[in-house]
PDB file of C-alpha atoms in Angstrom:
ATOM      1  CA  MET A 219      29.329  14.553  -5.864  1.00  0.00           C
ATOM      2  CA  THR A 220      29.514  17.816  -4.183  1.00  0.00           C
ATOM      3  CA  THR A 221      27.117  19.310  -1.801  1.00  0.00           C
ATOM      4  CA  GLU A 222      26.184  21.694  -3.610  1.00  0.00           C
ATOM      5  CA  GLN A 223      25.967  19.264  -6.576  1.00  0.00           C
ATOM      6  CA  THR A 224      23.987  16.565  -3.886  1.00  0.00           C
ATOM      7  CA  ALA A 225      21.445  19.460  -3.565  1.00  0.00           C
ATOM      8  CA  LEU A 226      20.694  21.170  -6.757  1.00  0.00           C
ATOM      9  CA  LEU A 227      19.669  17.295  -7.366  1.00  0.00           C
ATOM     10  CA  ARG A 228      17.574  16.850  -4.861  1.00  0.00           C
ATOM     11  CA  ASN A 229      15.757  19.808  -5.469  1.00  0.00           C
ATOM     12  CA  GLU A 230      15.162  18.984  -9.567  1.00  0.00           C
ATOM     13  CA  PHE A 231      13.977  15.675  -8.006  1.00  0.00           C
ATOM     14  CA  VAL A 232      11.582  17.153  -6.112  1.00  0.00           C
ATOM     15  CA  HIS A 233      10.688  19.061  -9.072  1.00  0.00           C
ATOM     16  CA  TRP A 234       9.284  16.416 -10.372  1.00  0.00           C
ATOM     17  CA  LEU A 235       8.184  14.503  -8.208  1.00  0.00           C
ATOM     18  CA  SER A 236       5.664  17.063  -7.420  1.00  0.00           C
ATOM     19  CA  ILE A 237       4.842  18.068 -10.853  1.00  0.00           C
ATOM     20  CA  ALA A 238       3.451  13.666 -12.046  1.00  0.00           C
ATOM     21  CA  PRO A 239       0.181  12.519 -11.717  1.00  0.00           C
ATOM     22  CA  TRP A 240       0.762  10.141  -8.252  1.00  0.00           C
ATOM     23  CA  ASP A 241      -2.548   8.594  -7.087  1.00  0.00           C
ATOM     24  CA  PHE A 242      -1.147   7.178  -3.703  1.00  0.00           C
ATOM     25  CA  PHE A 243       1.601   7.427  -1.794  1.00  0.00           C
ATOM     26  CA  LEU A 244       2.713   4.835   0.023  1.00  0.00           C
ATOM     27  CA  THR A 245       4.647   3.356   3.359  1.00  0.00           C
ATOM     28  CA  LEU A 246       5.592  -0.527   2.864  1.00  0.00           C
ATOM     29  CA  ASN A 247       7.277  -1.970   6.307  1.00  0.00           C
ATOM     30  CA  LEU A 248       8.870  -4.111   6.385  1.00  0.00           C
ATOM     31  CA  ASN A 249       8.614  -4.634  10.200  1.00  0.00           C
ATOM     32  CA  ARG A 250      12.047  -7.046  10.801  1.00  0.00           C
ATOM     33  CA  GLU A 251      15.233  -6.654  10.018  1.00  0.00           C
ATOM     34  CA  SER A 252      16.607  -6.354   6.410  1.00  0.00           C
ATOM     35  CA  THR A 253      18.647  -5.760   4.105  1.00  0.00           C
ATOM     36  CA  TYR A 254      18.583  -3.400   0.444  1.00  0.00           C
ATOM     37  CA  VAL A 255      19.098  -6.506  -1.379  1.00  0.00           C
ATOM     38  CA  ALA A 256      16.014  -8.222   0.051  1.00  0.00           C
ATOM     39  CA  GLY A 257      14.250  -5.016   0.298  1.00  0.00           C
ATOM     40  CA  ARG A 258      14.542  -4.622  -3.328  1.00  0.00           C
ATOM     41  CA  THR A 259      12.907  -8.317  -3.803  1.00  0.00           C
ATOM     42  CA  HIS A 260      10.098  -8.162  -1.950  1.00  0.00           C
ATOM     43  CA  PHE A 261       9.418  -4.968  -3.389  1.00  0.00           C
ATOM     44  CA  LYS A 262       8.976  -6.145  -6.749  1.00  0.00           C
ATOM     45  CA  ASN A 263       7.497  -9.547  -5.800  1.00  0.00           C
ATOM     46  CA  PHE A 264       5.030  -6.507  -4.238  1.00  0.00           C
ATOM     47  CA  CYS A 265       4.719  -4.411  -7.557  1.00  0.00           C
ATOM     48  CA  GLN A 266       3.662  -7.845  -9.479  1.00  0.00           C
ATOM     49  CA  ARG A 267       0.955  -9.192  -7.766  1.00  0.00           C
ATOM     50  CA  LEU A 268      -0.447  -6.251  -7.038  1.00  0.00           C
ATOM     51  CA  ASP A 269       0.227  -5.680 -10.927  1.00  0.00           C
ATOM     52  CA  ARG A 270      -1.760  -8.984 -11.435  1.00  0.00           C
ATOM     53  CA  LYS A 271      -4.292  -7.587  -8.805  1.00  0.00           C
ATOM     54  CA  THR A 272      -5.379  -4.527 -11.116  1.00  0.00           C
ATOM     55  CA  VAL A 273      -4.219  -5.535 -14.526  1.00  0.00           C
ATOM     56  CA  GLY A 274      -5.217  -9.287 -14.928  1.00  0.00           C
ATOM     57  CA  PRO A 275      -3.137 -12.330 -15.058  1.00  0.00           C
ATOM     58  CA  ARG A 276      -1.481 -10.989 -18.083  1.00  0.00           C
ATOM     59  CA  TYR A 277      -0.382  -8.255 -16.453  1.00  0.00           C
ATOM     60  CA  TRP A 278       3.641  -8.588 -18.244  1.00  0.00           C
ATOM     61  CA  LYS A 279       2.080  -8.004 -21.807  1.00  0.00           C
ATOM     62  CA  ARG A 280       0.481  -4.759 -20.758  1.00  0.00           C
ATOM     63  CA  SER A 281       2.979  -2.910 -19.183  1.00  0.00           C
ATOM     64  CA  GLU A 282       0.571  -0.194 -20.374  1.00  0.00           C
ATOM     65  CA  LYS A 283      -1.559  -0.864 -18.014  1.00  0.00           C
ATOM     66  CA  ARG A 284       1.254  -1.478 -15.011  1.00  0.00           C
ATOM     67  CA  ALA A 285       1.227   0.818 -12.164  1.00  0.00           C
ATOM     68  CA  VAL A 286       4.027   2.973 -12.049  1.00  0.00           C
ATOM     69  CA  ILE A 287       5.145   2.970  -8.772  1.00  0.00           C
ATOM     70  CA  ILE A 288       9.149   4.721  -7.770  1.00  0.00           C
ATOM     71  CA  ALA A 289      10.425   3.650  -4.058  1.00  0.00           C
ATOM     72  CA  LEU A 290      12.530   5.622  -1.833  1.00  0.00           C
ATOM     73  CA  PRO A 291      14.276   3.564   0.964  1.00  0.00           C
ATOM     74  CA  GLU A 292      14.679   4.391   4.262  1.00  0.00           C
ATOM     75  CA  HIS A 293      16.697   3.957   7.470  1.00  0.00           C
ATOM     76  CA  MET A 294      17.576   0.878   6.039  1.00  0.00           C
ATOM     77  CA  ASP A 295      20.061   0.115   8.973  1.00  0.00           C
ATOM     78  CA  THR A 296      16.801   0.171  11.468  1.00  0.00           C
ATOM     79  CA  ASN A 297      13.659   0.854  10.720  1.00  0.00           C
ATOM     80  CA  PHE A 298      13.632  -0.270   6.696  1.00  0.00           C
ATOM     81  CA  HIS A 299      10.816   1.006   5.155  1.00  0.00           C
ATOM     82  CA  LEU A 300      10.193   2.612   1.548  1.00  0.00           C
ATOM     83  CA  HIS A 301       7.811   4.880   0.577  1.00  0.00           C
ATOM     84  CA  CYS A 302       6.415   4.803  -2.156  1.00  0.00           C
ATOM     85  CA  LEU A 303       4.706   7.431  -5.152  1.00  0.00           C
ATOM     86  CA  VAL A 304       1.826   5.621  -6.919  1.00  0.00           C
ATOM     87  CA  ASN A 305      -0.065   6.093 -10.007  1.00  0.00           C
ATOM     88  CA  PHE A 306      -2.115   3.225 -11.425  1.00  0.00           C
ATOM     89  CA  ARG A 307      -2.789   3.873 -15.442  1.00  0.00           C
ATOM     90  CA  LEU A 308      -5.844   2.434 -15.744  1.00  0.00           C
ATOM     91  CA  ASN A 309      -9.144   2.802 -18.166  1.00  0.00           C
ATOM     92  CA  HIS A 310     -10.944   3.372 -14.489  1.00  0.00           C
ATOM     93  CA  ARG A 311     -10.310   5.393 -11.594  1.00  0.00           C
ATOM     94  CA  VAL A 312      -9.057   2.916  -8.400  1.00  0.00           C
ATOM     95  CA  SER A 313     -10.726   3.994  -5.102  1.00  0.00           C
ATOM     96  CA  ARG A 314      -8.114   4.566  -2.052  1.00  0.00           C
ATOM     97  CA  ARG A 315      -9.978   1.673  -0.671  1.00  0.00           C
ATOM     98  CA  SER A 316      -9.693  -0.646  -3.079  1.00  0.00           C
ATOM     99  CA  ALA A 317      -5.760   0.787  -3.545  1.00  0.00           C
ATOM    100  CA  GLU A 318      -5.543  -0.143   0.141  1.00  0.00           C
ATOM    101  CA  GLY A 319      -6.841  -3.774  -0.626  1.00  0.00           C
ATOM    102  CA  HIS A 320      -4.966  -4.289  -3.228  1.00  0.00           C
ATOM    103  CA  PHE A 321      -1.738  -3.038  -1.305  1.00  0.00           C
ATOM    104  CA  GLU A 322      -2.302  -4.234   1.655  1.00  0.00           C
ATOM    105  CA  SER A 323      -2.978  -7.680   0.567  1.00  0.00           C
ATOM    106  CA  SER A 324       0.187  -7.582  -1.731  1.00  0.00           C
ATOM    107  CA  TRP A 325       2.836  -7.000   0.333  1.00  0.00           C
ATOM    108  CA  ASN A 326       1.824  -9.297   3.205  1.00  0.00           C
ATOM    109  CA  GLU A 327       1.771 -12.456   0.242  1.00  0.00           C
ATOM    110  CA  VAL A 328       5.724 -10.797   0.063  1.00  0.00           C
ATOM    111  CA  ILE A 329       6.449 -10.378   3.632  1.00  0.00           C
ATOM    112  CA  ALA A 330       4.070 -11.607   6.654  1.00  0.00           C
ATOM    113  CA  SER A 331       5.500  -9.014   8.771  1.00  0.00           C
ATOM    114  CA  GLY A 332       5.210  -5.994   6.309  1.00  0.00           C
ATOM    115  CA  SER A 333       2.429  -3.545   7.079  1.00  0.00           C
ATOM    116  CA  THR A 334       1.598  -1.170   4.961  1.00  0.00           C
ATOM    117  CA  HIS A 335       0.372   2.932   5.779  1.00  0.00           C
ATOM    118  CA  LEU A 336      -1.841   4.640   2.666  1.00  0.00           C
ATOM    119  CA  SER A 337      -1.687   8.797   3.594  1.00  0.00           C
ATOM    120  CA  ARG A 338      -3.260  11.507   1.296  1.00  0.00           C
ATOM    121  CA  ILE A 339      -1.318  13.072  -1.038  1.00  0.00           C
ATOM    122  CA  PHE A 340      -2.491  17.355  -0.084  1.00  0.00           C
ATOM    123  CA  GLU A 341       1.079  19.267  -1.285  1.00  0.00           C
ATOM    124  CA  LYS A 342       3.166  17.310  -3.689  1.00  0.00           C
ATOM    125  CA  TYR A 343       6.167  19.746  -3.242  1.00  0.00           C
ATOM    126  CA  THR A 344       5.884  19.011   0.648  1.00  0.00           C
ATOM    127  CA  LEU A 345       5.184  15.109  -0.313  1.00  0.00           C
ATOM    128  CA  ALA A 346       8.559  15.502  -2.585  1.00  0.00           C
ATOM    129  CA  ARG A 347      11.011  17.327   0.066  1.00  0.00           C
ATOM    130  CA  TYR A 348       9.464  14.464   2.683  1.00  0.00           C
ATOM    131  CA  VAL A 349      10.369  11.237   0.385  1.00  0.00           C
ATOM    132  CA  THR A 350      13.817  13.032  -0.945  1.00  0.00           C
ATOM    133  CA  LYS A 351      14.226  14.413   2.649  1.00  0.00           C
ATOM    134  CA  GLU A 352      17.652  11.371   2.883  1.00  0.00           C
ATOM    135  CA  LEU A 353      18.609  11.179  -0.582  1.00  0.00           C
ATOM    136  CA  SER A 354      21.647  13.429  -0.028  1.00  0.00           C
ATOM    137  CA  ARG A 355      23.747  10.783   1.943  1.00  0.00           C
ATOM    138  CA  LYS A 356      26.369   8.774   0.085  1.00  0.00           C
ATOM    139  CA  GLY A 357      24.704   6.007  -2.431  1.00  0.00           C
ATOM    140  CA  HIS A 358      21.242   6.808  -1.838  1.00  0.00           C
ATOM    141  CA  TYR A 359      20.072   7.924  -5.504  1.00  0.00           C
ATOM    142  CA  GLU A 360      21.525   4.476  -6.666  1.00  0.00           C
ATOM    143  CA  LYS A 361      18.600   3.195  -4.408  1.00  0.00           C
ATOM    144  CA  VAL A 362      15.851   4.144  -5.356  1.00  0.00           C
ATOM    145  CA  ILE A 363      13.788   1.853  -7.063  1.00  0.00           C
ATOM    146  CA  LEU A 364      11.279   1.921 -10.033  1.00  0.00           C
ATOM    147  CA  SER A 365       8.911   0.202 -10.831  1.00  0.00           C
ATOM    148  CA  SER A 366       9.174  -0.229 -14.259  1.00  0.00           C
ATOM    149  CA  GLU A 367      12.220  -2.004 -13.659  1.00  0.00           C
ATOM    150  CA  PHE A 368      10.911  -4.961 -12.984  1.00  0.00           C
ATOM    151  CA  TRP A 369       9.295  -5.002 -16.526  1.00  0.00           C
ATOM    152  CA  PRO A 370       9.909  -7.191 -19.860  1.00  0.00           C
TER     153      PRO A 370
END
């Protein structure tokens, strides 16, 4: 892919992210050395625990209510963490306080060394540019993870 094609792809991805109905911007920190494969597995387990807490014990049968999360890995070679945009698709609004508790407990159940950071979404376009800043690096588009990849 040429530099021009990469820039065009990123711009389209930023546009899509900036018009999607995200509820929360979450950073999942591993706080230890890890690999992309391990980080992906941690993310999968996090999504399952989060859905169990918010949708209920039969979350796997109710995919229409499961949280849609897009995770963009960053600094995979040094301070590996995942920038996540989260959309809860429940019949009720999830408060920031409730979401923060669910995020933190679900992530800590998966990786004891992990930590979470929840930020407000003020300007979606600026946020989308921020979370996609490493996508222009070779092979990074293939590393984006969608929570729906783990649904039945």
